[in-house]
């Protein structure tokens, strides 16, 4: 099934913010070249899309996960990652950090950040943060513009 999207609220190109968001996506989005493992980066993007249920982002990043070689069963149960043996320790700490940053969980955030240092260098940690921040921007932008999927 082919999917297109219709903006039901406003055209994001009416102001310059959309171009800024596109620059962020070029830097840390799903087509960007990063030092971080590509599958982990894609799991983080998909998890943010799930947490901020963005139709546009869920469709785009489910496909991108498949294109990155992430098994459909792993992507399908990503919301239950805590209950799965399919996720590595590094993926688990990155997902916990992702969720804390997305939820703005100030109480657990320092602990989540500290856990990253056992698995990732400073550059990878910066990339993880940027991926999560970028995805939170995009999920909110798509919600605000009313990006609705239409099957054709």
Short mmCIF file of N, CA and C in Angstrom, two decimals:
data_model
loop_
_atom_site.label_atom_id
_atom_site.label_comp_id
_atom_site.label_asym_id
_atom_site.label_seq_id
_atom_site.Cartn_x
_atom_site.Cartn_y
_atom_site.Cartn_z
N UNK A 1 0.84 -1.17 0.00
CA UNK A 1 0.00 0.00 0.00
C UNK A 1 0.89 1.24 0.00
N UNK A 2 0.62 2.12 -0.89
CA UNK A 2 1.35 3.38 -0.95
C UNK A 2 0.71 4.37 0.04
N UNK A 3 1.54 5.12 0.71
CA UNK A 3 1.07 6.08 1.69
C UNK A 3 1.52 7.48 1.27
N UNK A 4 0.61 8.41 1.34
CA UNK A 4 0.95 9.82 1.21
C UNK A 4 0.46 10.52 2.47
N UNK A 5 0.88 11.75 2.67
CA UNK A 5 0.47 12.49 3.86
C UNK A 5 -0.16 13.81 3.44
N UNK A 6 -1.20 14.17 4.17
CA UNK A 6 -1.88 15.43 3.93
C UNK A 6 -1.75 16.29 5.18
N UNK A 7 -1.36 17.53 5.00
CA UNK A 7 -1.30 18.47 6.11
C UNK A 7 -2.70 19.03 6.34
N UNK A 8 -3.29 18.72 7.48
CA UNK A 8 -4.66 19.12 7.75
C UNK A 8 -4.75 20.41 8.57
N UNK A 9 -3.61 20.92 9.06
CA UNK A 9 -3.66 22.12 9.89
C UNK A 9 -2.93 23.30 9.28
N UNK A 10 -1.71 23.10 8.81
CA UNK A 10 -0.98 24.19 8.17
C UNK A 10 0.17 23.62 7.35
N UNK A 11 0.68 24.45 6.45
CA UNK A 11 1.83 24.09 5.62
C UNK A 11 3.09 24.49 6.38
N UNK A 12 3.95 23.54 6.76
CA UNK A 12 5.13 23.90 7.55
C UNK A 12 6.12 24.78 6.80
N UNK A 13 6.02 24.85 5.49
CA UNK A 13 6.95 25.68 4.72
C UNK A 13 6.58 27.15 4.73
N UNK A 14 5.50 27.52 5.42
CA UNK A 14 5.11 28.93 5.49
C UNK A 14 6.10 29.77 6.30
N UNK A 15 6.85 29.12 7.19
CA UNK A 15 7.85 29.83 7.99
C UNK A 15 9.17 29.09 7.91
N UNK A 16 10.24 29.75 8.32
CA UNK A 16 11.57 29.18 8.20
C UNK A 16 11.89 28.04 9.14
N UNK A 17 11.04 27.80 10.13
CA UNK A 17 11.33 26.75 11.10
C UNK A 17 11.46 25.38 10.44
N UNK A 18 10.64 25.11 9.45
CA UNK A 18 10.68 23.81 8.78
C UNK A 18 12.06 23.57 8.17
N UNK A 19 12.65 24.61 7.58
CA UNK A 19 13.98 24.47 6.99
C UNK A 19 15.02 24.18 8.08
N UNK A 20 14.86 24.77 9.24
CA UNK A 20 15.77 24.50 10.36
C UNK A 20 15.63 23.04 10.80
N UNK A 21 14.39 22.57 10.91
CA UNK A 21 14.16 21.17 11.28
C UNK A 21 14.77 20.23 10.24
N UNK A 22 14.67 20.60 8.97
CA UNK A 22 15.27 19.78 7.91
C UNK A 22 16.79 19.75 8.03
N UNK A 23 17.40 20.85 8.43
CA UNK A 23 18.86 20.86 8.64
C UNK A 23 19.22 19.94 9.80
N UNK A 24 18.41 19.94 10.86
CA UNK A 24 18.66 19.03 11.98
C UNK A 24 18.57 17.58 11.50
N UNK A 25 17.58 17.30 10.67
CA UNK A 25 17.42 15.93 10.15
C UNK A 25 18.62 15.53 9.30
N UNK A 26 19.16 16.44 8.52
CA UNK A 26 20.35 16.13 7.73
C UNK A 26 21.53 15.79 8.63
N UNK A 27 21.58 16.42 9.79
CA UNK A 27 22.69 16.22 10.73
C UNK A 27 22.58 14.91 11.51
N UNK A 28 21.38 14.59 12.01
CA UNK A 28 21.22 13.42 12.87
C UNK A 28 20.00 12.57 12.53
N UNK A 29 19.36 12.85 11.41
CA UNK A 29 18.19 12.08 11.00
C UNK A 29 18.55 10.72 10.44
N UNK A 30 17.57 10.01 9.96
CA UNK A 30 17.77 8.61 9.58
C UNK A 30 18.67 8.41 8.37
N UNK A 31 18.98 9.45 7.61
CA UNK A 31 19.91 9.30 6.49
C UNK A 31 21.31 9.83 6.83
N UNK A 32 21.49 10.38 8.02
CA UNK A 32 22.78 10.97 8.41
C UNK A 32 23.82 9.88 8.70
N UNK A 33 25.06 10.20 8.43
CA UNK A 33 26.19 9.32 8.77
C UNK A 33 26.67 9.71 10.17
N UNK A 34 26.60 8.77 11.09
CA UNK A 34 26.98 9.01 12.48
C UNK A 34 28.01 7.99 12.93
N UNK A 35 28.67 8.26 14.04
CA UNK A 35 29.57 7.27 14.61
C UNK A 35 28.79 6.17 15.33
N UNK A 36 27.60 6.49 15.79
CA UNK A 36 26.72 5.56 16.50
C UNK A 36 26.24 4.46 15.56
N UNK A 37 26.10 3.26 16.08
CA UNK A 37 25.57 2.15 15.32
C UNK A 37 24.23 2.55 14.69
N UNK A 38 24.09 2.30 13.39
CA UNK A 38 22.90 2.72 12.67
C UNK A 38 21.62 2.06 13.14
N UNK A 39 21.69 0.81 13.54
CA UNK A 39 20.49 0.14 14.04
C UNK A 39 20.05 0.73 15.38
N UNK A 40 21.00 1.00 16.25
CA UNK A 40 20.64 1.62 17.53
C UNK A 40 20.04 2.99 17.30
N UNK A 41 20.63 3.78 16.43
CA UNK A 41 20.10 5.11 16.13
C UNK A 41 18.65 5.00 15.65
N UNK A 42 18.40 4.01 14.81
CA UNK A 42 17.04 3.85 14.28
C UNK A 42 16.07 3.36 15.34
N UNK A 43 16.51 2.51 16.25
CA UNK A 43 15.65 2.10 17.36
C UNK A 43 15.25 3.31 18.20
N UNK A 44 16.19 4.22 18.44
CA UNK A 44 15.89 5.42 19.22
C UNK A 44 14.86 6.29 18.51
N UNK A 45 15.03 6.47 17.22
CA UNK A 45 14.07 7.28 16.45
C UNK A 45 12.68 6.66 16.52
N UNK A 46 12.61 5.35 16.32
CA UNK A 46 11.33 4.67 16.35
C UNK A 46 10.70 4.75 17.74
N UNK A 47 11.50 4.64 18.77
CA UNK A 47 10.95 4.69 20.13
C UNK A 47 10.34 6.06 20.42
N UNK A 48 10.99 7.14 20.00
CA UNK A 48 10.40 8.47 20.20
C UNK A 48 9.09 8.58 19.43
N UNK A 49 9.07 8.07 18.20
CA UNK A 49 7.84 8.10 17.40
C UNK A 49 6.71 7.35 18.10
N UNK A 50 7.04 6.25 18.77
CA UNK A 50 6.04 5.48 19.51
C UNK A 50 5.56 6.24 20.74
N UNK A 51 6.48 6.87 21.44
CA UNK A 51 6.13 7.57 22.67
C UNK A 51 5.27 8.81 22.41
N UNK A 52 5.51 9.47 21.30
CA UNK A 52 4.76 10.68 20.93
C UNK A 52 3.88 10.34 19.72
N UNK A 53 2.98 9.43 19.81
CA UNK A 53 2.42 8.72 18.67
C UNK A 53 2.16 9.58 17.43
N UNK A 54 3.20 9.65 16.64
CA UNK A 54 3.19 10.44 15.42
C UNK A 54 3.02 9.49 14.24
N UNK A 55 1.89 9.57 13.54
CA UNK A 55 1.63 8.67 12.43
C UNK A 55 2.71 8.76 11.37
N UNK A 56 3.06 9.97 10.99
CA UNK A 56 4.09 10.19 9.97
C UNK A 56 5.40 9.51 10.39
N UNK A 57 5.84 9.80 11.61
CA UNK A 57 7.12 9.28 12.09
C UNK A 57 7.08 7.77 12.31
N UNK A 58 5.96 7.24 12.76
CA UNK A 58 5.85 5.79 12.94
C UNK A 58 5.98 5.06 11.61
N UNK A 59 5.32 5.55 10.60
CA UNK A 59 5.40 4.92 9.28
C UNK A 59 6.81 5.05 8.72
N UNK A 60 7.35 6.26 8.73
CA UNK A 60 8.68 6.50 8.18
C UNK A 60 9.75 5.68 8.91
N UNK A 61 9.72 5.67 10.23
CA UNK A 61 10.80 5.03 10.98
C UNK A 61 10.63 3.52 11.14
N UNK A 62 9.42 3.01 10.97
CA UNK A 62 9.26 1.56 10.88
C UNK A 62 9.89 1.06 9.59
N UNK A 63 9.66 1.77 8.50
CA UNK A 63 10.28 1.40 7.23
C UNK A 63 11.79 1.56 7.31
N UNK A 64 12.26 2.66 7.90
CA UNK A 64 13.71 2.88 8.02
C UNK A 64 14.35 1.80 8.88
N UNK A 65 13.66 1.33 9.93
CA UNK A 65 14.18 0.24 10.75
C UNK A 65 14.34 -1.02 9.91
N UNK A 66 13.33 -1.32 9.11
CA UNK A 66 13.41 -2.48 8.21
C UNK A 66 14.58 -2.32 7.25
N UNK A 67 14.71 -1.12 6.66
CA UNK A 67 15.80 -0.86 5.72
C UNK A 67 17.18 -0.98 6.36
N UNK A 68 17.27 -0.75 7.67
CA UNK A 68 18.53 -0.88 8.41
C UNK A 68 18.80 -2.30 8.84
N UNK A 69 17.88 -3.21 8.54
CA UNK A 69 18.10 -4.60 8.89
C UNK A 69 17.59 -5.00 10.27
N UNK A 70 16.77 -4.16 10.88
CA UNK A 70 16.20 -4.50 12.18
C UNK A 70 15.03 -5.45 11.94
N UNK A 71 15.07 -6.59 12.59
CA UNK A 71 14.02 -7.59 12.42
C UNK A 71 12.66 -7.01 12.79
N UNK A 72 11.63 -7.36 12.01
CA UNK A 72 10.28 -6.85 12.26
C UNK A 72 9.81 -7.16 13.67
N UNK A 73 10.15 -8.35 14.17
CA UNK A 73 9.72 -8.74 15.51
C UNK A 73 10.38 -7.85 16.58
N UNK A 74 11.62 -7.44 16.36
CA UNK A 74 12.30 -6.56 17.31
C UNK A 74 11.66 -5.17 17.28
N UNK A 75 11.40 -4.66 16.10
CA UNK A 75 10.75 -3.34 15.98
C UNK A 75 9.35 -3.38 16.57
N UNK A 76 8.63 -4.48 16.35
CA UNK A 76 7.25 -4.59 16.81
C UNK A 76 7.12 -4.57 18.32
N UNK A 77 8.08 -5.13 19.01
CA UNK A 77 7.95 -5.14 20.47
C UNK A 77 8.90 -4.16 21.16
N UNK A 78 9.34 -3.16 20.43
CA UNK A 78 10.19 -2.11 21.01
C UNK A 78 9.55 -1.44 22.23
N UNK A 79 8.23 -1.20 22.25
CA UNK A 79 7.66 -0.62 23.47
C UNK A 79 7.85 -1.49 24.72
N UNK A 80 8.08 -2.79 24.53
CA UNK A 80 8.27 -3.72 25.65
C UNK A 80 9.73 -4.13 25.78
N UNK A 81 10.66 -3.26 25.41
CA UNK A 81 12.08 -3.61 25.41
C UNK A 81 12.57 -4.07 26.78
N UNK A 82 11.99 -3.57 27.85
CA UNK A 82 12.42 -3.98 29.19
C UNK A 82 12.14 -5.45 29.45
N UNK A 83 11.16 -6.00 28.76
CA UNK A 83 10.73 -7.38 28.94
C UNK A 83 11.29 -8.31 27.88
N UNK A 84 12.33 -7.88 27.18
CA UNK A 84 12.85 -8.66 26.05
C UNK A 84 14.33 -8.97 26.22
N UNK A 85 14.71 -10.13 25.78
CA UNK A 85 16.12 -10.49 25.75
C UNK A 85 16.75 -10.17 24.40
N UNK A 86 15.99 -9.55 23.50
CA UNK A 86 16.49 -9.22 22.16
C UNK A 86 17.31 -7.94 22.13
N UNK A 87 17.32 -7.18 23.21
CA UNK A 87 18.02 -5.90 23.25
C UNK A 87 19.29 -6.03 24.09
N UNK A 88 20.38 -5.53 23.54
CA UNK A 88 21.67 -5.60 24.24
C UNK A 88 21.68 -4.62 25.42
N UNK A 89 22.69 -4.77 26.28
CA UNK A 89 22.83 -3.84 27.40
C UNK A 89 23.01 -2.40 26.91
N UNK A 90 23.77 -2.22 25.86
CA UNK A 90 23.97 -0.87 25.30
C UNK A 90 22.65 -0.31 24.77
N UNK A 91 21.87 -1.13 24.08
CA UNK A 91 20.57 -0.68 23.59
C UNK A 91 19.65 -0.33 24.75
N UNK A 92 19.71 -1.11 25.81
CA UNK A 92 18.85 -0.87 26.96
C UNK A 92 19.15 0.46 27.64
N UNK A 93 20.42 0.77 27.83
CA UNK A 93 20.74 2.04 28.49
C UNK A 93 20.40 3.21 27.57
N UNK A 94 20.59 3.04 26.27
CA UNK A 94 20.25 4.10 25.32
C UNK A 94 18.73 4.31 25.27
N UNK A 95 17.97 3.24 25.28
CA UNK A 95 16.51 3.36 25.28
C UNK A 95 15.99 3.99 26.57
N UNK A 96 16.58 3.63 27.71
CA UNK A 96 16.18 4.24 28.98
C UNK A 96 16.48 5.74 28.97
N UNK A 97 17.63 6.13 28.43
CA UNK A 97 17.99 7.54 28.29
C UNK A 97 17.00 8.24 27.36
N UNK A 98 16.71 7.61 26.24
CA UNK A 98 15.76 8.14 25.26
C UNK A 98 14.41 8.44 25.92
N UNK A 99 13.92 7.49 26.68
CA UNK A 99 12.63 7.67 27.33
C UNK A 99 12.68 8.76 28.39
N UNK A 100 13.76 8.83 29.16
CA UNK A 100 13.88 9.86 30.20
C UNK A 100 13.94 11.26 29.57
N UNK A 101 14.68 11.40 28.47
CA UNK A 101 14.78 12.70 27.81
C UNK A 101 13.45 13.07 27.15
N UNK A 102 12.80 12.13 26.53
CA UNK A 102 11.51 12.40 25.88
C UNK A 102 10.45 12.77 26.89
N UNK A 103 10.44 12.09 28.02
CA UNK A 103 9.44 12.37 29.07
C UNK A 103 9.84 13.55 29.95
N UNK A 104 11.05 14.05 29.77
CA UNK A 104 11.59 15.13 30.61
C UNK A 104 11.57 14.70 32.07
N UNK A 105 12.11 13.51 32.31
CA UNK A 105 12.14 12.90 33.63
C UNK A 105 13.39 13.39 34.37
N UNK A 106 13.26 14.50 35.05
CA UNK A 106 14.41 15.11 35.72
C UNK A 106 14.95 14.25 36.85
N UNK A 107 14.12 13.48 37.49
CA UNK A 107 14.57 12.66 38.61
C UNK A 107 15.52 11.55 38.17
N UNK A 108 15.22 10.90 37.06
CA UNK A 108 16.06 9.77 36.65
C UNK A 108 17.10 10.14 35.60
N UNK A 109 17.00 11.33 35.03
CA UNK A 109 17.88 11.67 33.92
C UNK A 109 19.37 11.59 34.24
N UNK A 110 19.85 12.11 35.38
CA UNK A 110 21.30 11.99 35.66
C UNK A 110 21.78 10.55 35.70
N UNK A 111 20.97 9.67 36.27
CA UNK A 111 21.33 8.25 36.34
C UNK A 111 21.34 7.63 34.93
N UNK A 112 20.39 8.00 34.12
CA UNK A 112 20.32 7.48 32.75
C UNK A 112 21.52 7.94 31.93
N UNK A 113 21.90 9.21 32.11
CA UNK A 113 23.07 9.72 31.39
C UNK A 113 24.34 8.99 31.86
N UNK A 114 24.49 8.84 33.16
CA UNK A 114 25.67 8.16 33.69
C UNK A 114 25.79 6.73 33.16
N UNK A 115 24.67 6.05 33.00
CA UNK A 115 24.70 4.68 32.49
C UNK A 115 25.23 4.62 31.06
N UNK A 116 24.98 5.67 30.27
CA UNK A 116 25.49 5.70 28.90
C UNK A 116 27.01 5.63 28.84
N UNK A 117 27.67 6.22 29.83
CA UNK A 117 29.14 6.31 29.79
C UNK A 117 29.82 4.95 29.90
N UNK A 118 29.11 3.94 30.33
CA UNK A 118 29.67 2.59 30.39
C UNK A 118 29.70 1.91 29.02
N UNK A 119 28.95 2.46 28.06
CA UNK A 119 28.82 1.81 26.76
C UNK A 119 29.23 2.69 25.58
N UNK A 120 29.24 4.00 25.78
CA UNK A 120 29.43 4.91 24.65
C UNK A 120 30.46 5.99 24.98
N UNK A 121 31.16 6.43 23.95
CA UNK A 121 32.08 7.55 24.15
C UNK A 121 31.29 8.86 24.08
N UNK A 122 32.00 9.97 24.32
CA UNK A 122 31.34 11.27 24.40
C UNK A 122 30.65 11.65 23.09
N UNK A 123 31.25 11.33 21.97
CA UNK A 123 30.63 11.65 20.67
C UNK A 123 29.34 10.86 20.49
N UNK A 124 29.36 9.58 20.79
CA UNK A 124 28.15 8.76 20.64
C UNK A 124 27.05 9.24 21.58
N UNK A 125 27.41 9.65 22.79
CA UNK A 125 26.41 10.18 23.73
C UNK A 125 25.79 11.46 23.17
N UNK A 126 26.61 12.32 22.61
CA UNK A 126 26.09 13.55 22.00
C UNK A 126 25.17 13.22 20.84
N UNK A 127 25.53 12.21 20.05
CA UNK A 127 24.67 11.80 18.94
C UNK A 127 23.35 11.22 19.44
N UNK A 128 23.39 10.42 20.49
CA UNK A 128 22.17 9.86 21.07
C UNK A 128 21.25 10.99 21.51
N UNK A 129 21.79 11.95 22.23
CA UNK A 129 20.98 13.09 22.69
C UNK A 129 20.40 13.84 21.50
N UNK A 130 21.21 14.10 20.49
CA UNK A 130 20.75 14.85 19.32
C UNK A 130 19.68 14.09 18.55
N UNK A 131 19.81 12.78 18.43
CA UNK A 131 18.80 11.96 17.75
C UNK A 131 17.46 12.08 18.48
N UNK A 132 17.50 11.94 19.80
CA UNK A 132 16.26 12.00 20.58
C UNK A 132 15.64 13.40 20.51
N UNK A 133 16.46 14.42 20.63
CA UNK A 133 15.95 15.80 20.55
C UNK A 133 15.35 16.05 19.17
N UNK A 134 16.08 15.67 18.13
CA UNK A 134 15.59 15.85 16.76
C UNK A 134 14.25 15.15 16.56
N UNK A 135 14.14 13.92 17.02
CA UNK A 135 12.89 13.19 16.85
C UNK A 135 11.75 13.82 17.63
N UNK A 136 12.04 14.35 18.80
CA UNK A 136 10.99 15.02 19.56
C UNK A 136 10.51 16.28 18.83
N UNK A 137 11.42 16.99 18.18
CA UNK A 137 11.02 18.15 17.36
C UNK A 137 10.11 17.69 16.23
N UNK A 138 10.54 16.64 15.49
CA UNK A 138 9.78 16.20 14.34
C UNK A 138 8.41 15.64 14.72
N UNK A 139 8.31 14.89 15.80
CA UNK A 139 7.00 14.35 16.19
C UNK A 139 6.04 15.48 16.53
N UNK A 140 6.54 16.51 17.15
CA UNK A 140 5.69 17.64 17.51
C UNK A 140 5.34 18.49 16.28
N UNK A 141 6.29 18.66 15.38
CA UNK A 141 6.03 19.41 14.16
C UNK A 141 4.94 18.71 13.34
N UNK A 142 5.07 17.40 13.16
CA UNK A 142 4.09 16.66 12.37
C UNK A 142 2.72 16.66 13.03
N UNK A 143 2.68 16.60 14.35
CA UNK A 143 1.41 16.70 15.07
C UNK A 143 0.80 18.09 14.83
N UNK A 144 1.59 19.12 14.99
CA UNK A 144 1.08 20.49 14.84
C UNK A 144 0.57 20.75 13.43
N UNK A 145 1.28 20.28 12.42
CA UNK A 145 0.85 20.53 11.04
C UNK A 145 -0.28 19.61 10.63
N UNK A 146 -0.54 18.58 11.43
CA UNK A 146 -1.62 17.65 11.11
C UNK A 146 -1.31 16.73 9.96
N UNK A 147 -0.11 16.15 9.95
CA UNK A 147 0.31 15.24 8.89
C UNK A 147 -0.45 13.92 9.04
N UNK A 148 -1.46 13.72 8.21
CA UNK A 148 -2.34 12.56 8.28
C UNK A 148 -2.01 11.60 7.14
N UNK A 149 -1.79 10.31 7.45
CA UNK A 149 -1.51 9.35 6.38
C UNK A 149 -2.78 9.01 5.60
N UNK A 150 -2.58 8.89 4.30
CA UNK A 150 -3.67 8.51 3.40
C UNK A 150 -3.19 7.35 2.56
N UNK A 151 -3.86 6.22 2.64
CA UNK A 151 -3.50 5.05 1.84
C UNK A 151 -4.03 5.20 0.42
N UNK A 152 -3.17 4.83 -0.53
CA UNK A 152 -3.61 4.92 -1.93
C UNK A 152 -3.47 3.58 -2.61
#
